[in-house]
PDB file of C-alpha atoms in Angstrom:
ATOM      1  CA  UNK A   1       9.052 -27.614 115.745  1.00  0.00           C
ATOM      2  CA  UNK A   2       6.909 -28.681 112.962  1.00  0.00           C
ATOM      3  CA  UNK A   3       2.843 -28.755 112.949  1.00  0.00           C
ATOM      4  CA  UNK A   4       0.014 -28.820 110.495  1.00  0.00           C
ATOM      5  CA  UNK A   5      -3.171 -27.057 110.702  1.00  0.00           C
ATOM      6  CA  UNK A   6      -6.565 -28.368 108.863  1.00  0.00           C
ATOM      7  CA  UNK A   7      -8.576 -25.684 109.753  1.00  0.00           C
ATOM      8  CA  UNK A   8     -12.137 -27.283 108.710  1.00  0.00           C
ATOM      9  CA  UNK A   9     -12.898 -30.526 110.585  1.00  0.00           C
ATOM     10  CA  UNK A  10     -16.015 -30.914 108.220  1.00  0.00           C
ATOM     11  CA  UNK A  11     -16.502 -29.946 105.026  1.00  0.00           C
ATOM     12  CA  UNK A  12     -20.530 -30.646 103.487  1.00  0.00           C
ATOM     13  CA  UNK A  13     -20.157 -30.524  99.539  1.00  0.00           C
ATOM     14  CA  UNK A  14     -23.055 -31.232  96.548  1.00  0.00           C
ATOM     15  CA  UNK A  15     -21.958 -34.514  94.230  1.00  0.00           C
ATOM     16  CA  UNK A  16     -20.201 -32.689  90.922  1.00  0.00           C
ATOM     17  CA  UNK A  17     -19.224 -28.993  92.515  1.00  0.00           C
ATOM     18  CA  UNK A  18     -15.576 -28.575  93.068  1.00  0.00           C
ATOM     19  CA  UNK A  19     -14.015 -28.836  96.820  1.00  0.00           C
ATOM     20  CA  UNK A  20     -10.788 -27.514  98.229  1.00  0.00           C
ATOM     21  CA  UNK A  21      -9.192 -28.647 102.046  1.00  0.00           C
ATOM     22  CA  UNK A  22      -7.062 -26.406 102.957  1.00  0.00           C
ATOM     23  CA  UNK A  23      -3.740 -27.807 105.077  1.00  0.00           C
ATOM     24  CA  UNK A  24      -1.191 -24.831 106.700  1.00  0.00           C
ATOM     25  CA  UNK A  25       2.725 -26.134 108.154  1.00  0.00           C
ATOM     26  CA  UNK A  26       4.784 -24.430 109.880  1.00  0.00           C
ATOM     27  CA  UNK A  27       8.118 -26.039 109.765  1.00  0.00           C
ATOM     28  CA  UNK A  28      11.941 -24.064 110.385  1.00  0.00           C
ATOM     29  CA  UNK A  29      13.281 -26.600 107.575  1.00  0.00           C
ATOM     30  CA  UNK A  30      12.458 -28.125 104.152  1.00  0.00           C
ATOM     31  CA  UNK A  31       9.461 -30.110 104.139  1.00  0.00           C
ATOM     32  CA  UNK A  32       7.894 -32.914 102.038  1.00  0.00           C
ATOM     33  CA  UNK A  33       3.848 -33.020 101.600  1.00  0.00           C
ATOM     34  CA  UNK A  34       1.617 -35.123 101.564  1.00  0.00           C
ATOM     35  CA  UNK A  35      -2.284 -35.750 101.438  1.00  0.00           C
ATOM     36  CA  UNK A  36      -3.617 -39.250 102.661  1.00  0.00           C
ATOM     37  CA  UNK A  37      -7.137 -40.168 102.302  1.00  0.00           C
ATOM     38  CA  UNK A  38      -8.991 -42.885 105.151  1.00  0.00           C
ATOM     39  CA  UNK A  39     -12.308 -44.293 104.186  1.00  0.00           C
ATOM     40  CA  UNK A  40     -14.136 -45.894 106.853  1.00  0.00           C
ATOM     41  CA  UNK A  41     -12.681 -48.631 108.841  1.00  0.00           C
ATOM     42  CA  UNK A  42      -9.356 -48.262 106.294  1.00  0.00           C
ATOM     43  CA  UNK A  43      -6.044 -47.311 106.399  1.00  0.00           C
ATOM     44  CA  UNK A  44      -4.363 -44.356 105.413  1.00  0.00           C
ATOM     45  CA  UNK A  45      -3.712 -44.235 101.291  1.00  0.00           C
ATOM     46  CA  UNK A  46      -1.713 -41.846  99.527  1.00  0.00           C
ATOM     47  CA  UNK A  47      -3.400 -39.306  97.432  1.00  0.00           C
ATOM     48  CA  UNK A  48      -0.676 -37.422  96.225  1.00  0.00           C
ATOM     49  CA  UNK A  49       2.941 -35.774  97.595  1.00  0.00           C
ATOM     50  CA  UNK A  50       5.041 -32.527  96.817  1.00  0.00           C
ATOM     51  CA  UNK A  51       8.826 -33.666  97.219  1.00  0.00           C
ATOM     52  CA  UNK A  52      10.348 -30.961  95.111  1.00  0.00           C
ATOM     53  CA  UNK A  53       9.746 -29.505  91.602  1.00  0.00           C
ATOM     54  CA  UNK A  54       6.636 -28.095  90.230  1.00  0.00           C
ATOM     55  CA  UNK A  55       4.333 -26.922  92.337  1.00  0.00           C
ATOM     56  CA  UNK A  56       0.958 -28.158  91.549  1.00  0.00           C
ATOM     57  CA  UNK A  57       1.220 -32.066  92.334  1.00  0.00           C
ATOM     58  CA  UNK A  58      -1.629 -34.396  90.485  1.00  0.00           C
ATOM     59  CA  UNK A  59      -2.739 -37.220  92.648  1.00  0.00           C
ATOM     60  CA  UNK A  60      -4.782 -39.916  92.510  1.00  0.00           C
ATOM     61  CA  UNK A  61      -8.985 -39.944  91.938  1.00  0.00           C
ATOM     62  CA  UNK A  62      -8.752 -36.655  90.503  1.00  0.00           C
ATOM     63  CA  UNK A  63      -7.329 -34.954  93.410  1.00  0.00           C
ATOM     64  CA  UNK A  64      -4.779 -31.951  92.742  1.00  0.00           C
ATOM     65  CA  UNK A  65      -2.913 -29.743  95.601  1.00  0.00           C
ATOM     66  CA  UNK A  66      -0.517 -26.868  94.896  1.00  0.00           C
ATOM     67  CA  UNK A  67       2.110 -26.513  97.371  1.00  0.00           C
ATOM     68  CA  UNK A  68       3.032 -22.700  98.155  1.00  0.00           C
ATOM     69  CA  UNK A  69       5.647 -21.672  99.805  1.00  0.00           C
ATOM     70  CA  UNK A  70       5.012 -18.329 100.762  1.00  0.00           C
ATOM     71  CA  UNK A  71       2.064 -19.221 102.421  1.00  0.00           C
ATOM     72  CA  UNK A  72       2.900 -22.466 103.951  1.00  0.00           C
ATOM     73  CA  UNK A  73       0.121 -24.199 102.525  1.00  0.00           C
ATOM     74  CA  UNK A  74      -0.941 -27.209 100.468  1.00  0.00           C
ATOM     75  CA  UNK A  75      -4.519 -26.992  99.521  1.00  0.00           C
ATOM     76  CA  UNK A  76      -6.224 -29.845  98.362  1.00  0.00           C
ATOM     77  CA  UNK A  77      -8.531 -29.719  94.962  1.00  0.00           C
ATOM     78  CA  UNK A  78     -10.821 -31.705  93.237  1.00  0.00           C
ATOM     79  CA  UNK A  79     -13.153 -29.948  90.494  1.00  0.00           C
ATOM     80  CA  UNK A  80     -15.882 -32.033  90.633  1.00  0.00           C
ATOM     81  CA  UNK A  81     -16.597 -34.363  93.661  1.00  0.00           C
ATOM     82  CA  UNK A  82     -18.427 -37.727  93.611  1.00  0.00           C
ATOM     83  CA  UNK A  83     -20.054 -39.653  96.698  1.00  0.00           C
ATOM     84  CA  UNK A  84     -16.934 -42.012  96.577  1.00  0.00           C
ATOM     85  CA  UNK A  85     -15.045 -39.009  97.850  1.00  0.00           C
ATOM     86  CA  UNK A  86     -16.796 -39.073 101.131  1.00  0.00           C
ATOM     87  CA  UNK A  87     -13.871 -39.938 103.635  1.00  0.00           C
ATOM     88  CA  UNK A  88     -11.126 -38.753 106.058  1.00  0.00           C
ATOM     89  CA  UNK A  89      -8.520 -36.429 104.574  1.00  0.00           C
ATOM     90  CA  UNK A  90      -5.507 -36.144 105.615  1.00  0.00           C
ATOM     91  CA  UNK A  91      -2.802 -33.380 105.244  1.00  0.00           C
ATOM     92  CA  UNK A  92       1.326 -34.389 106.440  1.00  0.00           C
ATOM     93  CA  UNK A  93       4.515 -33.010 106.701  1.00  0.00           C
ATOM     94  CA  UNK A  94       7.994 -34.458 106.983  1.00  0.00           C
ATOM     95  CA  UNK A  95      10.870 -32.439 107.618  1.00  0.00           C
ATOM     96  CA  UNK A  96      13.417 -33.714 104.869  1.00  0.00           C
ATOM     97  CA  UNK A  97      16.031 -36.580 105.985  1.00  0.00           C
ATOM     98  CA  UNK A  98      13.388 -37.265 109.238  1.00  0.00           C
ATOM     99  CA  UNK A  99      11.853 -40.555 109.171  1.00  0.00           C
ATOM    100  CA  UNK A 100       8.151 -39.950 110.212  1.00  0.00           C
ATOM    101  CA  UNK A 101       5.168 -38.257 109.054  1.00  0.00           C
ATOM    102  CA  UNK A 102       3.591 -35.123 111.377  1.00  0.00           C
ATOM    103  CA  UNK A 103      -0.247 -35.281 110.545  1.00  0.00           C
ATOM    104  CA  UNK A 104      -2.986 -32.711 111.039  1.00  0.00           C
ATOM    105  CA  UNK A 105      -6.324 -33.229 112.778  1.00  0.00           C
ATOM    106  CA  UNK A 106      -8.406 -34.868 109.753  1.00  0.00           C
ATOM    107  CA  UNK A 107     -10.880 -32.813 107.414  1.00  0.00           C
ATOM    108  CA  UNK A 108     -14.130 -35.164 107.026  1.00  0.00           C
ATOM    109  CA  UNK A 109     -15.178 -34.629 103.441  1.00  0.00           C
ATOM    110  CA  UNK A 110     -18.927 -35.753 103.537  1.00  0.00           C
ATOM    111  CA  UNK A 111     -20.593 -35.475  99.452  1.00  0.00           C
ATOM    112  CA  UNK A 112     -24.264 -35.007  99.532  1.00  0.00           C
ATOM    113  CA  UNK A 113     -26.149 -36.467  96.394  1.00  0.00           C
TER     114      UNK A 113
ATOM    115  CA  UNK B   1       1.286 -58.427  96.592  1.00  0.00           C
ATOM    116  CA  UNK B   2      -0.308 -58.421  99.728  1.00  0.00           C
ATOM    117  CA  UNK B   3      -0.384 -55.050 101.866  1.00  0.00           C
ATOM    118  CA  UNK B   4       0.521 -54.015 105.577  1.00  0.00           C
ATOM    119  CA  UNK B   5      -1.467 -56.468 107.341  1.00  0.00           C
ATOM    120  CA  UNK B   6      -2.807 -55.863 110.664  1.00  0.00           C
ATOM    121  CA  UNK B   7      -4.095 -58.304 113.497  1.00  0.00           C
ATOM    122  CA  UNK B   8      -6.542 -58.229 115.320  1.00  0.00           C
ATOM    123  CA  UNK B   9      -8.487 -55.325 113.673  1.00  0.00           C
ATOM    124  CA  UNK B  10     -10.244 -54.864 116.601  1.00  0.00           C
ATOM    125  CA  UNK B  11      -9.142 -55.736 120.341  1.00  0.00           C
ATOM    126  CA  UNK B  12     -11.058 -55.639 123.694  1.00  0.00           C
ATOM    127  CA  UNK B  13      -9.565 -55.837 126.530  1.00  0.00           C
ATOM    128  CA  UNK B  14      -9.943 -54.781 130.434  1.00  0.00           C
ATOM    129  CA  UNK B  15      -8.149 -52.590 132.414  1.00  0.00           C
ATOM    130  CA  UNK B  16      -5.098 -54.051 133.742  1.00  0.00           C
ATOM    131  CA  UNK B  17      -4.273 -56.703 130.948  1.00  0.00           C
ATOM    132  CA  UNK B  18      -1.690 -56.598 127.995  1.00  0.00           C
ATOM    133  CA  UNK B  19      -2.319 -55.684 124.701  1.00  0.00           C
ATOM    134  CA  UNK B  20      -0.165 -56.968 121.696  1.00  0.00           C
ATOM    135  CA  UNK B  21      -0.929 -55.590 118.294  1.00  0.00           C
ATOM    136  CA  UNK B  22       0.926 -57.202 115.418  1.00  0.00           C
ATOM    137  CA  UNK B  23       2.247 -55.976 111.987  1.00  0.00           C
ATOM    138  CA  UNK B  24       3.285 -57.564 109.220  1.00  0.00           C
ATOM    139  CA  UNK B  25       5.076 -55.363 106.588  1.00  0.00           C
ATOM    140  CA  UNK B  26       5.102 -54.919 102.775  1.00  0.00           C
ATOM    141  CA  UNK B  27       7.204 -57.814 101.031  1.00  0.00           C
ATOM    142  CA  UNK B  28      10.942 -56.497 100.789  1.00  0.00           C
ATOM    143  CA  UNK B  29       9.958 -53.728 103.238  1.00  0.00           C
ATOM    144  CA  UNK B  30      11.902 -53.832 106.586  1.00  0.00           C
ATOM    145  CA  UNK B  31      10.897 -50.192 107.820  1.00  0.00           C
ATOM    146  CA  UNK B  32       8.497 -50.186 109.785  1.00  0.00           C
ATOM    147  CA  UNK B  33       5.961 -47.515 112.000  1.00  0.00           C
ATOM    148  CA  UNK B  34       4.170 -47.318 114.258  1.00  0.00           C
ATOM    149  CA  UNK B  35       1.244 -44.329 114.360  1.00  0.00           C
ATOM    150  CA  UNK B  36      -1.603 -43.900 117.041  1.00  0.00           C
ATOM    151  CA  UNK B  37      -4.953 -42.032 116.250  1.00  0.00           C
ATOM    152  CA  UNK B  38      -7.112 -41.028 119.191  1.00  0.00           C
ATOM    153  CA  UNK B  39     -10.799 -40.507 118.427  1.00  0.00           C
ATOM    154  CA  UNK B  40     -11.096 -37.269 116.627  1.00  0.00           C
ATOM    155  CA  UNK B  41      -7.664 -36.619 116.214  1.00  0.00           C
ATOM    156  CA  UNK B  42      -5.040 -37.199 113.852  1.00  0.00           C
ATOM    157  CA  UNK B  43      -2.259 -39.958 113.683  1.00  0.00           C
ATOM    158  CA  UNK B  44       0.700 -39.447 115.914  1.00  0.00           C
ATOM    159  CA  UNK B  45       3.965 -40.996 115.520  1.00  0.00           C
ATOM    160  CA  UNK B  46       4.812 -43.491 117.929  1.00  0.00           C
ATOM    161  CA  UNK B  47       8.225 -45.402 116.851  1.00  0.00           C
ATOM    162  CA  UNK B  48      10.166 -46.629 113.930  1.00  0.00           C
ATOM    163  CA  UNK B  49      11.913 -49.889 113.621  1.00  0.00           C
ATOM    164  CA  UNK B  50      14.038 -51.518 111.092  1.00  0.00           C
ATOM    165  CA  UNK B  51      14.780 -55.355 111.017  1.00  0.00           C
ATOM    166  CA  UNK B  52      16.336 -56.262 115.063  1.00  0.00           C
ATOM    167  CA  UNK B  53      16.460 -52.428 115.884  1.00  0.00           C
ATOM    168  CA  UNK B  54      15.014 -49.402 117.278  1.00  0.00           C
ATOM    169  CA  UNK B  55      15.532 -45.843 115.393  1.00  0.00           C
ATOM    170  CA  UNK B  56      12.981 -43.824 116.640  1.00  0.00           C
ATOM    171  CA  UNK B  57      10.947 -44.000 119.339  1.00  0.00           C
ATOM    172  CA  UNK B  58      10.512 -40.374 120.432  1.00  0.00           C
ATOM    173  CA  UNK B  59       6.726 -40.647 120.502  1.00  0.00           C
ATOM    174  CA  UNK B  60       6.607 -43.637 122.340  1.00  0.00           C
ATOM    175  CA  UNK B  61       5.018 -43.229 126.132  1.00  0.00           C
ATOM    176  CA  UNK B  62       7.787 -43.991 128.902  1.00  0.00           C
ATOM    177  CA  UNK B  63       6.144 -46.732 130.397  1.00  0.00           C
ATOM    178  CA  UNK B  64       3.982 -49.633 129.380  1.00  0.00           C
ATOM    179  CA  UNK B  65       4.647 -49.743 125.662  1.00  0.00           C
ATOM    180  CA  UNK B  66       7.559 -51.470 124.015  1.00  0.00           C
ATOM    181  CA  UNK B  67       7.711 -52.303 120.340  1.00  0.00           C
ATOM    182  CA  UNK B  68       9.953 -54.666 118.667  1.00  0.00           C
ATOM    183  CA  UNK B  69      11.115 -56.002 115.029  1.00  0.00           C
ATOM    184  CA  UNK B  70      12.487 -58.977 114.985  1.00  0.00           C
ATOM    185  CA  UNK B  71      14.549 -60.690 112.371  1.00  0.00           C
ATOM    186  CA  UNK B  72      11.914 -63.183 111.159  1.00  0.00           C
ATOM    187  CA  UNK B  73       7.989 -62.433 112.024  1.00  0.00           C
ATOM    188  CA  UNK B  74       5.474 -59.903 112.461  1.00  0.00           C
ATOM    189  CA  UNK B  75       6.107 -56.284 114.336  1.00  0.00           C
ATOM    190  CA  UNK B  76       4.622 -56.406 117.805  1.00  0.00           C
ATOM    191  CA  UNK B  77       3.641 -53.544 119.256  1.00  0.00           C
ATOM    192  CA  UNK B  78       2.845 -54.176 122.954  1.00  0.00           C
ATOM    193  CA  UNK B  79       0.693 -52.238 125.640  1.00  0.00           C
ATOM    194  CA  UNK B  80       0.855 -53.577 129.387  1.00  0.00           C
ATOM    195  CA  UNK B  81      -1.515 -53.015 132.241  1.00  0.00           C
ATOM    196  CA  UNK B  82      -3.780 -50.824 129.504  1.00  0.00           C
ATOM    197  CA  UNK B  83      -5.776 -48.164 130.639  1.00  0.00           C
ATOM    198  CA  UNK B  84      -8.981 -46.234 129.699  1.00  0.00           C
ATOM    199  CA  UNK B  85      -6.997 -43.411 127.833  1.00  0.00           C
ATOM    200  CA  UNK B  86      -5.138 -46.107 125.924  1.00  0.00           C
ATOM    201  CA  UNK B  87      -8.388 -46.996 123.674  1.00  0.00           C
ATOM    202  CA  UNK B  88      -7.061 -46.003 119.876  1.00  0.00           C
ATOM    203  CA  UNK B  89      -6.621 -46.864 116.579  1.00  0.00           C
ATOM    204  CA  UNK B  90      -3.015 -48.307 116.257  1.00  0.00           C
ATOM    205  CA  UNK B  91      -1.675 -48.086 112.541  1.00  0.00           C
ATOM    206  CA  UNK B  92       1.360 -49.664 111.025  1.00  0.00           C
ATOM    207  CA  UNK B  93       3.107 -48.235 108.068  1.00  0.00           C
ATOM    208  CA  UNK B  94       5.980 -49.738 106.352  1.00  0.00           C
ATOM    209  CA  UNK B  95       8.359 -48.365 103.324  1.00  0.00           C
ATOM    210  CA  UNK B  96      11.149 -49.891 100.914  1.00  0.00           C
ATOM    211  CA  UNK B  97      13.394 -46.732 102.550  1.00  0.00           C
ATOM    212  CA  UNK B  98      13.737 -45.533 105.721  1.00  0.00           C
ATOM    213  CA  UNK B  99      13.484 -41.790 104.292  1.00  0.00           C
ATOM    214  CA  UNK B 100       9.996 -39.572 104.499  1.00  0.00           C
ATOM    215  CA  UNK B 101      10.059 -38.776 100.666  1.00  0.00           C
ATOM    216  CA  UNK B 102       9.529 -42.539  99.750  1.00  0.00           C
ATOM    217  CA  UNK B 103       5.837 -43.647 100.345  1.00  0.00           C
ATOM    218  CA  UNK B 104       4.550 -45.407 103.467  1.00  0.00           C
ATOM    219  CA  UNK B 105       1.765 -47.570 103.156  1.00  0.00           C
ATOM    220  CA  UNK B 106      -0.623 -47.982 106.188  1.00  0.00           C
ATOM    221  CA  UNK B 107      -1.853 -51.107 107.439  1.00  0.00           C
ATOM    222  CA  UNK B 108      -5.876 -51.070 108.036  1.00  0.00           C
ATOM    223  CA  UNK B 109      -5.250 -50.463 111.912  1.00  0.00           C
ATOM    224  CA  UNK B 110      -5.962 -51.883 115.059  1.00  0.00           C
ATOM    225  CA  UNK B 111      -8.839 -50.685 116.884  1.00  0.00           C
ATOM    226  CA  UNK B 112      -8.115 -51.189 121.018  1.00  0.00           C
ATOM    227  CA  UNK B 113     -10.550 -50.626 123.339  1.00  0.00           C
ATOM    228  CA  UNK B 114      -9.970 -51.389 126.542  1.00  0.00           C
ATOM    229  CA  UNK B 115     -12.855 -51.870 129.307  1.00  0.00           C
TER     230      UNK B 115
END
């Protein structure tokens, strides 16, 4: 069975220092990755996604995440936030050939001026 | 090119009564799913439907919701006798493929509360 874990629910971070969300899977097959973000009273939009390839996936708004396998992770990077960034991240894993997306819990990214 | 749209975006109603949330997919996209968030949680798979047909509904509940695609219209997704614990944000997603590595936009979501 597959599940993601976003260890920090909230995450408090200064306009222009650099941020990183961390996302964990466990999964017994071949994933694909993903990072959604939600701003209030929004949808989910795509940020970025590792399907195969190099490892360090660019994204939208800035946003970077390096997908290691060793470590079943797939941290999420920016280098220097704004307050535009303040929103719901979210980390997701598909097991390849399934046809839905397993989310974790959310990380709130909150950017103080 | 309009997005996933999503009607009502927000729905009250009282205990007992029937909730229908409707979807209305990408142009040219006839994959469609179904995810609900609970408050403080993250977005669980409920079902996916193609055009007249169910694929997945392993997250579904058992009873009270059904969720259907019909040939020409909207996605319904539709909650009877709702109760308390049923209050959520309902999001749609749809995609040109029915495989995970092709993108799935989200709809802005339904917001159910239920009284």
């Amino acid at each position: 069975a597959q599940s993601v874990t976003q260890l920090d629910s909230q995450v408090p971070v200064f306009e222009e220092a650099p941020v990183e969300l961390r996302c964990n899977y466990s999964s017994s097959v071949s994933v694909y990755l993903f990072w959604y973000v939600q701003y209030p009273n929004q949808g989910l939009q795509l940020l970025l996604k590792y399907l195969s390839g190099s490892t360090l996936v660019k994204g939208i708004n800035g946003f970077e995440a390096e997908f290691n396998k060793s470590q079943t992770s797939f941290h999420l990077r920016k280098p220097s936030v704004h307050i535009s960034d303040t929103a719901e991240y979210f980390c997701a894993v598909s097991e390849t050939g399934a046809n839905n997306l397993f989310f974790g819990t959310g990380t709130r990214l909150t950017v103080i001026p | 090119n309009a997005g996933v749209m999503q009607n009502p975006r927000h729905l009250v109603r009282r205990r007992g009564q029937e909730a229908r949330l409707r979807c209305s997919p990408m142009k040219g996209h006839s994959h469609v799913y179904w995810y609900r968030q609970l408050p403080e949680e993250g977005l669980k798979f409920m079902v996916y439907l193609q055009k007249e047909n169910i694929i997945d509904e392993s997250g579904m509940p058992k009873e009270r919701f059904s969720a259907e695609f019909p040939k020409e219209g909207p996605s319904i997704l539709r909650i009877q006798q709702v109760v308390r614990g049923d209050s959520a944000a309902y999001f749609c997603a749809s995609s040109l493929l029915g495989q995970s590595n092709t993108e799935a936009f989200f709809g802005q979501g339904t917001r159910l509360t239920v009284v």
